[in-house]
PDB file of C-alpha atoms and ligand atoms in Angstrom:
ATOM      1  CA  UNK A   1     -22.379 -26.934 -31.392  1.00  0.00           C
ATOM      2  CA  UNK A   2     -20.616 -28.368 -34.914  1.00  0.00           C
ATOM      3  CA  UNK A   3     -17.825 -29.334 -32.792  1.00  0.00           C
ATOM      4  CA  UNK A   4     -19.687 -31.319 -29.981  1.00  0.00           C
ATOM      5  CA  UNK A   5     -21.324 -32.676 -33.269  1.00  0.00           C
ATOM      6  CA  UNK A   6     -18.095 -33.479 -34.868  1.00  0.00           C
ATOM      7  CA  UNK A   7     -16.857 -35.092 -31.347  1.00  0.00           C
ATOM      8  CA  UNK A   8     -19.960 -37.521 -31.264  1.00  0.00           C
ATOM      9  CA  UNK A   9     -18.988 -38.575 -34.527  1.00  0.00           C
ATOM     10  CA  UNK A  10     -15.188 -39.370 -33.785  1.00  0.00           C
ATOM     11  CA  UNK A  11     -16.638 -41.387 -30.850  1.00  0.00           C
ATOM     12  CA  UNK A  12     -19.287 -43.697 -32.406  1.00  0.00           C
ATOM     13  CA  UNK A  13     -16.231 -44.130 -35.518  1.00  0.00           C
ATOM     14  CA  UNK A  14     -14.174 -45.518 -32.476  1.00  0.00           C
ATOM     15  CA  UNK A  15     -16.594 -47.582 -31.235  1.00  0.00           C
ATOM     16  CA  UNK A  16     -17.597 -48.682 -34.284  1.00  0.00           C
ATOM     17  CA  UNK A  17     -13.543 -49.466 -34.868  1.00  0.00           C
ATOM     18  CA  UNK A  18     -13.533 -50.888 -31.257  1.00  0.00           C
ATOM     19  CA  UNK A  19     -16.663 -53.872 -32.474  1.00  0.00           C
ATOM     20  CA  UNK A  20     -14.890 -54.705 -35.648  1.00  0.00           C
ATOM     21  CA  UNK A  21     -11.899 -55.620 -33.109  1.00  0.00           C
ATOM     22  CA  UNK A  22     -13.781 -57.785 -31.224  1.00  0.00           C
ATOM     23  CA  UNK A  23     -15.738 -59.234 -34.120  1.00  0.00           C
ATOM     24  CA  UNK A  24     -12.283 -60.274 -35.683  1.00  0.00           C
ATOM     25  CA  UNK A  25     -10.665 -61.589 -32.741  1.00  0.00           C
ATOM     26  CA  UNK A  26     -13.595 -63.862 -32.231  1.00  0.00           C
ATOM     27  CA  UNK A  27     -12.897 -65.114 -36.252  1.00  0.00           C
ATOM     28  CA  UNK A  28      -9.744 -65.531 -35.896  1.00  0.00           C
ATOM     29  CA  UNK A  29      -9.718 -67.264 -32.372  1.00  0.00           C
ATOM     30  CA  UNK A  30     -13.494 -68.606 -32.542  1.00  0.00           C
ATOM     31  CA  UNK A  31     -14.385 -69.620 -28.652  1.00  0.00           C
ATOM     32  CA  UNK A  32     -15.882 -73.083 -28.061  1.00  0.00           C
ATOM     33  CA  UNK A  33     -14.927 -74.118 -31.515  1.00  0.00           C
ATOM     34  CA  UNK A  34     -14.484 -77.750 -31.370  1.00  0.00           C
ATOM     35  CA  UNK A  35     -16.034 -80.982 -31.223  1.00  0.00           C
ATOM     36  CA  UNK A  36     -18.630 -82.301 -28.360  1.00  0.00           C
ATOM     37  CA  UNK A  37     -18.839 -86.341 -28.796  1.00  0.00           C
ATOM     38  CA  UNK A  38     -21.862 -86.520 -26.349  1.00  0.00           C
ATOM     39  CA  UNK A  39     -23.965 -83.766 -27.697  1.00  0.00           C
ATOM     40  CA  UNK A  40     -27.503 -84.629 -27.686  1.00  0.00           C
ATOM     41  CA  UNK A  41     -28.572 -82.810 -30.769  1.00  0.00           C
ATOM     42  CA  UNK A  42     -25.826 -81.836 -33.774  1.00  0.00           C
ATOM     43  CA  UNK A  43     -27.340 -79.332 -36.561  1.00  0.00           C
ATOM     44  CA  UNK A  44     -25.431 -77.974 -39.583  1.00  0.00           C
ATOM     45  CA  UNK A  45     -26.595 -74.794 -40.568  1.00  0.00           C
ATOM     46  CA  UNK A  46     -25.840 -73.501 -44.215  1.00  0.00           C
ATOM     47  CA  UNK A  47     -25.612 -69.852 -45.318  1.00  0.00           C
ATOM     48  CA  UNK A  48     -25.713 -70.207 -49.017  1.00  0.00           C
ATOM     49  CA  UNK A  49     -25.868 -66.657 -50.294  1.00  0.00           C
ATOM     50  CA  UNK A  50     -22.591 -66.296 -48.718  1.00  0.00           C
ATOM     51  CA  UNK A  51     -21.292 -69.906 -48.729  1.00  0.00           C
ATOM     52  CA  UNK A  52     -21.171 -70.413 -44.537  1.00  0.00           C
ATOM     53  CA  UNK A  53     -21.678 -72.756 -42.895  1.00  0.00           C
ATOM     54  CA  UNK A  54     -22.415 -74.483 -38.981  1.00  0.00           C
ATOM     55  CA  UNK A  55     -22.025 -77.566 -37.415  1.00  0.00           C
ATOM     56  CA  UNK A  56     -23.707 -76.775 -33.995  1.00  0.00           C
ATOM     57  CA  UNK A  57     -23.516 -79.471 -31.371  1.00  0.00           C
ATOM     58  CA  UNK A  58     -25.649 -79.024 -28.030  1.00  0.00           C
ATOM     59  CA  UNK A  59     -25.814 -80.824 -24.786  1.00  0.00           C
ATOM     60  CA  UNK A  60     -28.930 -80.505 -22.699  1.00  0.00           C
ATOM     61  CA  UNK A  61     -28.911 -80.685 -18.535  1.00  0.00           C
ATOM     62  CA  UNK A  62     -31.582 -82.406 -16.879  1.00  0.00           C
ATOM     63  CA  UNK A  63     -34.034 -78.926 -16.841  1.00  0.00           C
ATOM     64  CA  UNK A  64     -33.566 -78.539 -20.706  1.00  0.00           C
ATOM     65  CA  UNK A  65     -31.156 -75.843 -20.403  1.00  0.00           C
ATOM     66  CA  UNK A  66     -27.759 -75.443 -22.444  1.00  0.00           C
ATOM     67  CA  UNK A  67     -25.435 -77.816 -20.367  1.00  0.00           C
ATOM     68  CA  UNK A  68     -22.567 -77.472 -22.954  1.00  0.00           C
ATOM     69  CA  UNK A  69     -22.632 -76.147 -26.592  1.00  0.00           C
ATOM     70  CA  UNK A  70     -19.731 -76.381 -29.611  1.00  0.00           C
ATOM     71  CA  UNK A  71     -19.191 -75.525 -32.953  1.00  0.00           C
ATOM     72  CA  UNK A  72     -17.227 -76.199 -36.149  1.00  0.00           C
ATOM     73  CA  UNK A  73     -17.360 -74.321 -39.534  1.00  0.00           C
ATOM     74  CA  UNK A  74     -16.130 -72.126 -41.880  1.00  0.00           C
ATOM     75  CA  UNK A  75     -16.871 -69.078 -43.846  1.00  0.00           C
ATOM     76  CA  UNK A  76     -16.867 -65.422 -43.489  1.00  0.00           C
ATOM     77  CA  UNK A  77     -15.789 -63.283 -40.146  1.00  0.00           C
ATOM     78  CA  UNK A  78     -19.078 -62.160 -39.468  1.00  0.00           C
ATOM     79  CA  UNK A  79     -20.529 -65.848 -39.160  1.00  0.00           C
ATOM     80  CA  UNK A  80     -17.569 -67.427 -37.505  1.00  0.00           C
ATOM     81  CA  UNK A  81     -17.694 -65.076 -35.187  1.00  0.00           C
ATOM     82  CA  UNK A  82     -21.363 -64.765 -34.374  1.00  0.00           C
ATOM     83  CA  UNK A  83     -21.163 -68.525 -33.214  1.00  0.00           C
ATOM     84  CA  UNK A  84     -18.256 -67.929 -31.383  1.00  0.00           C
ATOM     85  CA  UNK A  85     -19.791 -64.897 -29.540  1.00  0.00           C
ATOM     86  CA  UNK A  86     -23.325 -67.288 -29.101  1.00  0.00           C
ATOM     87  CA  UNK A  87     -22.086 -69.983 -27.269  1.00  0.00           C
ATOM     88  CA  UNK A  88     -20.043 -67.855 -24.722  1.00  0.00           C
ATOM     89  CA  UNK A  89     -23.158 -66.122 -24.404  1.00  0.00           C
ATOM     90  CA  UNK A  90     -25.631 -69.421 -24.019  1.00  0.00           C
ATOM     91  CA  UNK A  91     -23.636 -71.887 -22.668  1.00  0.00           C
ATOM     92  CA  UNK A  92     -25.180 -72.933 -19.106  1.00  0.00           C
ATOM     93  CA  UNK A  93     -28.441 -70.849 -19.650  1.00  0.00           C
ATOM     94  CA  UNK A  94     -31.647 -72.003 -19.509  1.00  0.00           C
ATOM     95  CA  UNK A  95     -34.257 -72.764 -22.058  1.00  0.00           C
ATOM     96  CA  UNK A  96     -36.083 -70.153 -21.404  1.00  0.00           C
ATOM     97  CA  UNK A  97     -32.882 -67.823 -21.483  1.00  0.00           C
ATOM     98  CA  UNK A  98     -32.098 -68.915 -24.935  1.00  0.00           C
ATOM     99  CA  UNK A  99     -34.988 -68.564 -26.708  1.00  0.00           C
ATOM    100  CA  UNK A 100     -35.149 -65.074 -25.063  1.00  0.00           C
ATOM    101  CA  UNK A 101     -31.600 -64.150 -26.089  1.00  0.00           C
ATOM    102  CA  UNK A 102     -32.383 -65.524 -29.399  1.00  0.00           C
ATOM    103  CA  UNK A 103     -35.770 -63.090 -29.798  1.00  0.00           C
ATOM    104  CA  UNK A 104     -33.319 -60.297 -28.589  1.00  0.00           C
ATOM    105  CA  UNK A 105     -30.703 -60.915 -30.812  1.00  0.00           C
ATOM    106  CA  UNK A 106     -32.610 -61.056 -34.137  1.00  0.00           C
ATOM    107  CA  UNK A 107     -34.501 -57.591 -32.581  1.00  0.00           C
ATOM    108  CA  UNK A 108     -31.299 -56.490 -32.710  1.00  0.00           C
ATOM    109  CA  UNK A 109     -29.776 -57.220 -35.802  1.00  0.00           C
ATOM    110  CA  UNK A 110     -32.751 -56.663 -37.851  1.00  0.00           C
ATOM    111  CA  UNK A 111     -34.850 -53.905 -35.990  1.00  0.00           C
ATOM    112  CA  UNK A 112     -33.950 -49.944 -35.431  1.00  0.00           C
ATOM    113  CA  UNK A 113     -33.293 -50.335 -31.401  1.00  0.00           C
ATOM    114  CA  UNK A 114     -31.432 -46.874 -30.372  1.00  0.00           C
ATOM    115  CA  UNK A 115     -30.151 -48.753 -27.670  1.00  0.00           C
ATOM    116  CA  UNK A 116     -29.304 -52.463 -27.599  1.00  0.00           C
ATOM    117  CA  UNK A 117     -30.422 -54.248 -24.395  1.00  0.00           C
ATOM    118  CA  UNK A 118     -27.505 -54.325 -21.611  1.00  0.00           C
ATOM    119  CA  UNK A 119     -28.396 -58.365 -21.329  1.00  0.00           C
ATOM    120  CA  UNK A 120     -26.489 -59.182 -24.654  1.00  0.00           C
ATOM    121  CA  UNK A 121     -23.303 -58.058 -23.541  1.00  0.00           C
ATOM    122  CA  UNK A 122     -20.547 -58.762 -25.845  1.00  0.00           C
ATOM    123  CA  UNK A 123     -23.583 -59.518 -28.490  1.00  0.00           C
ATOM    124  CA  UNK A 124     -24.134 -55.554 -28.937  1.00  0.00           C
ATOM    125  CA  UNK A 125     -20.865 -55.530 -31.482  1.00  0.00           C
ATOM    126  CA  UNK A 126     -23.039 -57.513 -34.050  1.00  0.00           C
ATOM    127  CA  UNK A 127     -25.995 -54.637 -34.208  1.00  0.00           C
ATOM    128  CA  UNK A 128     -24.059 -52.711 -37.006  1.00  0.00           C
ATOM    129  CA  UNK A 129     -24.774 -55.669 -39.522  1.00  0.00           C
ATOM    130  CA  UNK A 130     -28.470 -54.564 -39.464  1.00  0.00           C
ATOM    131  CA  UNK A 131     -27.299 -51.982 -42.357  1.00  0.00           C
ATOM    132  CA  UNK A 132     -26.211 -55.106 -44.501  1.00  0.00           C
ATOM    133  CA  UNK A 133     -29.452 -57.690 -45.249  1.00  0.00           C
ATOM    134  CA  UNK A 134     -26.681 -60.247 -46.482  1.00  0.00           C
ATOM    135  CA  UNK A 135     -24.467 -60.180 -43.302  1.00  0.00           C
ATOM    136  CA  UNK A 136     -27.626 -60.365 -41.134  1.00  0.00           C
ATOM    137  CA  UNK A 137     -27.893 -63.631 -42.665  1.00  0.00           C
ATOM    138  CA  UNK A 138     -24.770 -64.712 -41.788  1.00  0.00           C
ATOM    139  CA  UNK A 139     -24.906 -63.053 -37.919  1.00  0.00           C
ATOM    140  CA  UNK A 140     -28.613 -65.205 -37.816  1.00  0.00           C
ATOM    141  CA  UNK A 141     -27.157 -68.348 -39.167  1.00  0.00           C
ATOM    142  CA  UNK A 142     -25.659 -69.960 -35.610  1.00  0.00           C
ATOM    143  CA  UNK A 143     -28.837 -68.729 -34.148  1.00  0.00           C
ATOM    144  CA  UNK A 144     -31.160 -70.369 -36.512  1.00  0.00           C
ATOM    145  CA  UNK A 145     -29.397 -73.613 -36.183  1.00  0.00           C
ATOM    146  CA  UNK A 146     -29.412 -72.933 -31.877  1.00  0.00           C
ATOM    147  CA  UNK A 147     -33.102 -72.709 -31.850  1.00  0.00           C
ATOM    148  CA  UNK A 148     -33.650 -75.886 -34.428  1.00  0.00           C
ATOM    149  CA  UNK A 149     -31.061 -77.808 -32.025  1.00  0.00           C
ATOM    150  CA  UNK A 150     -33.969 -76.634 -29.092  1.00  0.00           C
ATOM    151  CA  UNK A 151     -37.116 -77.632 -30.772  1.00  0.00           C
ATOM    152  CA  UNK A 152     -35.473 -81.282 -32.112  1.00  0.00           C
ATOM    153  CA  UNK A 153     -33.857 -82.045 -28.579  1.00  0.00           C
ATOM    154  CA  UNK A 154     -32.105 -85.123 -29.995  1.00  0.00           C
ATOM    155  CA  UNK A 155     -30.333 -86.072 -32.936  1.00  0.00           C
ATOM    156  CA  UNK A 156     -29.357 -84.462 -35.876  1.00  0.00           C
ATOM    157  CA  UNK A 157     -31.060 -81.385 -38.465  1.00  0.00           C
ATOM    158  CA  UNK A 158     -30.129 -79.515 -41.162  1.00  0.00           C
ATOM    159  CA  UNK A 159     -31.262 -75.157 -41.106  1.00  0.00           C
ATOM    160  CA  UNK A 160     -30.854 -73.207 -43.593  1.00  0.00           C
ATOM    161  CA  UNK A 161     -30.901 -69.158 -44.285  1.00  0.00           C
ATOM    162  CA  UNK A 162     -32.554 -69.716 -48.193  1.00  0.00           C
ATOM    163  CA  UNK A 163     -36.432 -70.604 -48.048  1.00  0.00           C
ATOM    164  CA  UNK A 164     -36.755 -73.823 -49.503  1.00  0.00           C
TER     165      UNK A 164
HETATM  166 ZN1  LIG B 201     -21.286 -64.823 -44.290  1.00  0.00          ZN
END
Protein backbone atom coordinates (compact mmCIF):
# COMPACT_ATOMS: atom_id res chain seq x y z
CA UNK A 1 0.00 0.00 0.00
CA UNK A 2 2.79 2.90 1.18
CA UNK A 3 4.59 1.99 -1.85
CA UNK A 4 1.73 2.26 -4.51
CA UNK A 5 1.27 5.51 -2.38
CA UNK A 6 4.80 6.55 -2.71
CA UNK A 7 4.61 5.61 -6.66
CA UNK A 8 1.53 8.01 -7.18
CA UNK A 9 3.51 10.58 -5.71
CA UNK A 10 6.75 10.17 -7.94
CA UNK A 11 4.23 10.32 -10.85
CA UNK A 12 2.15 13.50 -10.23
CA UNK A 13 6.07 15.15 -9.17
CA UNK A 14 6.83 14.17 -12.90
CA UNK A 15 4.00 15.50 -14.27
CA UNK A 16 4.07 18.30 -12.36
CA UNK A 17 8.01 18.61 -13.69
CA UNK A 18 6.66 17.66 -17.20
CA UNK A 19 3.97 21.25 -17.09
CA UNK A 20 6.68 23.47 -15.81
CA UNK A 21 8.53 22.25 -19.18
CA UNK A 22 5.96 23.20 -21.26
CA UNK A 23 5.06 26.35 -19.37
CA UNK A 24 8.77 27.52 -19.94
CA UNK A 25 9.16 26.62 -23.40
CA UNK A 26 6.10 28.61 -24.20
CA UNK A 27 8.08 31.82 -22.21
CA UNK A 28 10.87 31.44 -23.72
CA UNK A 29 9.55 30.79 -27.36
CA UNK A 30 5.99 32.57 -26.83
CA UNK A 31 3.73 31.28 -30.02
CA UNK A 32 1.90 33.95 -32.04
CA UNK A 33 3.93 36.62 -30.42
CA UNK A 34 4.06 39.37 -32.84
CA UNK A 35 2.35 42.12 -34.38
CA UNK A 36 -1.17 41.94 -36.45
CA UNK A 37 -1.47 45.46 -38.47
CA UNK A 38 -5.16 44.67 -39.42
CA UNK A 39 -6.48 43.59 -36.11
CA UNK A 40 -9.84 44.85 -35.51
CA UNK A 41 -9.64 45.34 -31.81
CA UNK A 42 -5.96 45.86 -29.89
CA UNK A 43 -6.23 45.71 -25.86
CA UNK A 44 -3.30 46.06 -23.43
CA UNK A 45 -3.83 44.27 -20.44
CA UNK A 46 -1.76 45.22 -17.22
CA UNK A 47 -0.93 42.91 -14.30
CA UNK A 48 0.25 45.34 -11.76
CA UNK A 49 0.79 43.27 -8.65
CA UNK A 50 3.32 41.54 -10.64
CA UNK A 51 4.30 44.22 -13.20
CA UNK A 52 2.91 42.19 -16.63
CA UNK A 53 1.71 43.19 -19.07
CA UNK A 54 -0.47 42.43 -22.75
CA UNK A 55 -0.85 43.93 -25.87
CA UNK A 56 -3.57 41.59 -27.38
CA UNK A 57 -4.49 42.20 -30.98
CA UNK A 58 -7.63 40.26 -32.50
CA UNK A 59 -9.04 39.85 -35.91
CA UNK A 60 -12.66 38.89 -36.27
CA UNK A 61 -14.11 36.63 -39.45
CA UNK A 62 -17.30 37.48 -40.85
CA UNK A 63 -19.38 35.07 -38.02
CA UNK A 64 -17.56 36.92 -35.09
CA UNK A 65 -15.24 34.20 -34.47
CA UNK A 66 -11.32 34.51 -33.81
CA UNK A 67 -10.04 34.83 -37.50
CA UNK A 68 -6.43 35.59 -36.30
CA UNK A 69 -5.12 36.64 -32.81
CA UNK A 70 -1.37 38.10 -31.64
CA UNK A 71 0.36 39.26 -28.84
CA UNK A 72 3.27 41.33 -27.51
CA UNK A 73 4.46 41.81 -23.86
CA UNK A 74 6.58 41.21 -21.21
CA UNK A 75 6.77 40.03 -17.71
CA UNK A 76 6.89 36.89 -15.79
CA UNK A 77 6.86 33.08 -17.32
CA UNK A 78 3.62 32.32 -16.11
CA UNK A 79 1.92 35.32 -18.07
CA UNK A 80 4.00 35.15 -21.18
CA UNK A 81 3.23 31.95 -21.44
CA UNK A 82 -0.47 31.83 -20.69
CA UNK A 83 -0.93 34.13 -23.85
CA UNK A 84 1.18 32.13 -25.77
CA UNK A 85 -0.70 28.89 -24.83
CA UNK A 86 -4.31 31.11 -25.45
CA UNK A 87 -3.98 32.01 -28.80
CA UNK A 88 -2.82 28.51 -30.06
CA UNK A 89 -5.73 27.44 -28.27
CA UNK A 90 -8.39 30.26 -29.74
CA UNK A 91 -7.16 31.13 -32.84
CA UNK A 92 -9.92 30.16 -35.59
CA UNK A 93 -12.64 29.33 -32.91
CA UNK A 94 -15.76 30.69 -32.68
CA UNK A 95 -17.35 33.19 -30.43
CA UNK A 96 -19.12 31.02 -28.77
CA UNK A 97 -15.95 28.68 -28.34
CA UNK A 98 -14.08 31.42 -26.70
CA UNK A 99 -16.13 32.63 -24.26
CA UNK A 100 -16.63 28.92 -23.34
CA UNK A 101 -12.90 28.20 -23.17
CA UNK A 102 -12.56 31.34 -21.30
CA UNK A 103 -15.42 30.17 -18.47
CA UNK A 104 -13.38 26.84 -18.48
CA UNK A 105 -10.19 28.20 -18.04
CA UNK A 106 -10.81 30.54 -15.07
CA UNK A 107 -12.90 27.17 -13.55
CA UNK A 108 -9.79 25.85 -13.82
CA UNK A 109 -7.33 27.97 -12.46
CA UNK A 110 -9.36 29.19 -9.67
CA UNK A 111 -11.79 26.25 -8.73
CA UNK A 112 -10.89 22.61 -7.06
CA UNK A 113 -11.72 20.49 -10.47
CA UNK A 114 -10.11 16.82 -9.76
CA UNK A 115 -9.99 16.56 -13.28
CA UNK A 116 -9.46 19.35 -15.81
CA UNK A 117 -11.75 19.11 -18.88
CA UNK A 118 -10.00 17.09 -21.91
CA UNK A 119 -11.20 20.30 -24.24
CA UNK A 120 -8.30 22.57 -22.89
CA UNK A 121 -5.64 20.51 -24.05
CA UNK A 122 -2.31 21.96 -23.65
CA UNK A 123 -4.26 24.59 -21.19
CA UNK A 124 -4.36 21.76 -18.32
CA UNK A 125 -0.42 22.69 -17.47
CA UNK A 126 -1.67 26.11 -16.07
CA UNK A 127 -4.19 24.37 -13.29
CA UNK A 128 -1.28 24.14 -10.70
CA UNK A 129 -1.25 28.07 -10.38
CA UNK A 130 -4.66 27.75 -8.59
CA UNK A 131 -2.38 27.17 -5.29
CA UNK A 132 -0.81 30.73 -5.92
CA UNK A 133 -3.75 33.75 -5.88
CA UNK A 134 -0.89 36.07 -7.38
CA UNK A 135 0.07 33.82 -10.39
CA UNK A 136 -3.66 33.22 -11.09
CA UNK A 137 -3.58 36.76 -11.82
CA UNK A 138 -1.04 36.62 -14.11
CA UNK A 139 -2.42 33.08 -15.93
CA UNK A 140 -6.06 35.34 -16.11
CA UNK A 141 -4.43 38.40 -17.45
CA UNK A 142 -4.38 37.39 -21.51
CA UNK A 143 -7.79 36.07 -20.84
CA UNK A 144 -9.23 39.13 -19.33
CA UNK A 145 -7.91 41.25 -22.07
CA UNK A 146 -9.39 38.22 -24.84
CA UNK A 147 -12.84 38.62 -23.55
CA UNK A 148 -12.65 42.74 -23.37
CA UNK A 149 -11.20 42.47 -27.11
CA UNK A 150 -14.87 40.30 -27.64
CA UNK A 151 -17.28 42.58 -26.00
CA UNK A 152 -15.52 46.01 -27.71
CA UNK A 153 -15.30 44.32 -31.28
CA UNK A 154 -13.36 47.32 -32.63
CA UNK A 155 -10.74 49.49 -31.60
CA UNK A 156 -8.69 49.74 -28.78
CA UNK A 157 -9.17 49.05 -24.50
CA UNK A 158 -7.23 48.96 -21.69
CA UNK A 159 -8.03 45.63 -18.77
CA UNK A 160 -6.65 45.44 -15.91
CA UNK A 161 -6.18 42.61 -12.97
CA UNK A 162 -6.39 45.58 -9.89
CA UNK A 163 -10.13 46.83 -9.30
CA UNK A 164 -10.13 50.30 -10.04
ZN1 LIG B 1 3.08 37.59 -13.44
Amino acid sequence: MRENRIASEVVSMEIEELYQEVILDHSRRPRNFGELPDAAVRVRGDNPACGDEIHLAVKFDPGGGLEDIKFTGRGCAISQASASLMTMKLKGKSRAEVIEMLRAFHDLVTEEISEAPKTLGDLRVMQGVRKFPQRVKCAMLPWRAVEQALEQRAGEATVSTEPD
